[in-house]
C-alpha positions in Angstrom: 13.2 112.2 16.6 11.7 114.4 19.5 12.6 118.0 19.4 15.2 119.2 22.0 14.4 122.5 23.8 17.5 124.6 24.6 17.4 125.3 28.4 18.1 128.7 29.9 21.1 129.0 32.2 19.1 128.8 35.4 17.3 125.7 34.2 20.5 124.1 33.2 22.4 124.8 36.5 19.5 124.0 38.8 19.0 120.7 36.9 22.7 120.0 37.5 22.3 120.6 41.2 19.5 118.0 41.3 21.6 115.5 39.3 24.6 116.0 41.6 22.3 115.5 44.6 21.6 111.9 43.4 25.1 111.0 44.6 24.1 111.5 48.2 23.8 108.4 50.4 21.7 110.3 52.9 18.6 108.2 53.4 16.3 111.2 53.9 17.8 114.3 52.3 19.5 114.7 48.9 21.0 118.2 48.4 23.2 119.2 45.5 25.2 122.4 44.9 26.8 123.7 41.7 29.0 126.8 41.7 29.2 128.8 38.5 31.9 131.3 37.6 31.1 134.8 36.1 31.5 133.4 32.5 28.9 130.7 33.2 31.5 128.0 33.6 31.1 125.2 36.2 33.7 125.8 38.9 32.8 122.9 41.3 29.9 120.7 42.5 29.0 119.1 45.8 26.4 117.0 47.5 25.7 116.0 51.1 28.0 113.2 52.0 30.6 111.9 54.4 34.0 113.5 54.2 36.5 111.7 51.9 38.0 108.5 53.4 35.2 108.1 56.0 33.3 104.8 56.0 29.7 105.7 54.9 28.5 102.1 55.2 28.0 102.2 59.0 24.2 102.1 59.5 24.3 104.1 62.8 26.0 107.0 61.0 23.0 107.2 58.6 20.4 107.8 61.4 19.3 110.9 63.1 20.7 112.5 65.2 24.0 110.7 64.6 24.1 111.5 60.9 24.5 115.2 61.8 28.0 114.5 63.1 29.1 112.7 60.0 27.5 114.3 56.9 28.9 117.3 55.3 26.5 119.6 53.5 26.4 120.0 49.7 27.3 123.7 49.8 30.4 123.3 51.9 31.4 120.2 50.0 31.3 122.3 46.8 33.4 125.0 48.5 35.9 122.4 49.9 36.2 120.8 46.4 37.1 124.2 44.9 39.7 124.7 47.6 41.1 121.2 47.0 41.7 122.0 43.3 42.6 125.6 43.7 39.6 127.2 42.1 38.6 130.8 43.2 35.0 131.3 44.0 35.1 135.1 44.2 32.1 136.5 42.4 30.6 133.1 41.7 27.0 132.0 41.8 25.8 128.9 43.8 22.8 126.9 42.7 21.2 124.6 45.2 17.9 122.9 46.1 17.1 124.8 49.2 18.2 127.8 51.4 21.6 127.0 52.9 21.9 126.5 56.7 23.8 129.1 58.7 27.0 127.1 58.7 26.9 126.9 54.9 25.8 130.5 54.6 28.9 131.6 56.5 31.1 129.5 54.2 29.4 131.0 51.2 30.1 134.5 52.4 33.7 133.8 53.4 34.5 132.1 50.0 33.5 135.1 48.0 30.3 133.7 46.4 28.1 136.7 45.6 24.8 135.1 44.4 22.8 132.1 45.6 19.9 130.6 43.5 17.5 128.4 45.4 14.7 126.2 44.0 11.5 127.8 45.3 9.5 124.6 45.1 11.9 122.8 47.4 12.1 125.7 49.8 8.3 125.7 50.0 8.4 122.1 51.4 11.0 122.9 54.1 10.1 121.5 57.5 9.3 124.1 60.2 12.5 123.4 62.1 14.6 124.6 59.1 12.7 127.9 58.9 14.8 129.4 61.8 18.0 128.7 59.8 16.4 130.3 56.7 15.5 133.5 58.5 19.0 133.9 59.8 20.6 132.9 56.5 18.6 135.6 54.7 19.7 138.2 57.3 23.4 137.1 57.0 23.3 137.2 53.2 21.7 140.7 53.2 24.3 142.1 55.6 27.2 140.5 53.6 25.9 141.6 50.2 25.2 138.1 48.9 22.1 138.1 46.7 19.7 135.3 47.1 17.1 134.6 44.4 14.3 132.0 44.3 14.1 130.2 41.0 10.7 129.0 39.8 11.0 126.9 36.8 10.9 123.4 35.4 13.9 121.1 35.6 15.2 119.7 32.3 13.9 116.2 31.6 16.8 113.9 31.8 17.4 112.2 28.5 20.0 109.8 27.0 21.6 110.4 23.7 22.9 107.8 21.3 24.7 109.3 18.3 22.5 112.4 18.3 19.2 110.5 18.9 17.2 110.8 22.0 16.6 107.3 23.4 14.9 107.9 26.8 
């Protein structure tokens, strides 16, 4: 049986963000967000998707620029999910693939989240048109006292377990 390496917390939560992102039906961008409480408990998750109850099988809604009217971002979806179920986000940490846009950054500040952890490798690949958002997001976070940290590490290889044995 192969040996299992115990991940550190950042590795675990960033891997979770990527796993949550696989739920997105966006044809070009898969973003996930995981919000963690001060005791390292998962408070909520989100991925970029249509709002609840909205038909996401309309092809025109999947294409740029129309998709920007329909898709909700992962970070805000995670925040909305917390609100829906009554979970406080005060003092929490948000893990996500890349630097949040300004709309998400404002929601992060207003919800009480105090730390944001971003995958550095994803951020390095951001298209130039997103850089403007990133600069402003960093400024907003700095003024609001939200700490942003770039994570540089390896994601956990996804494995399947069967009665304690690794099968994949």
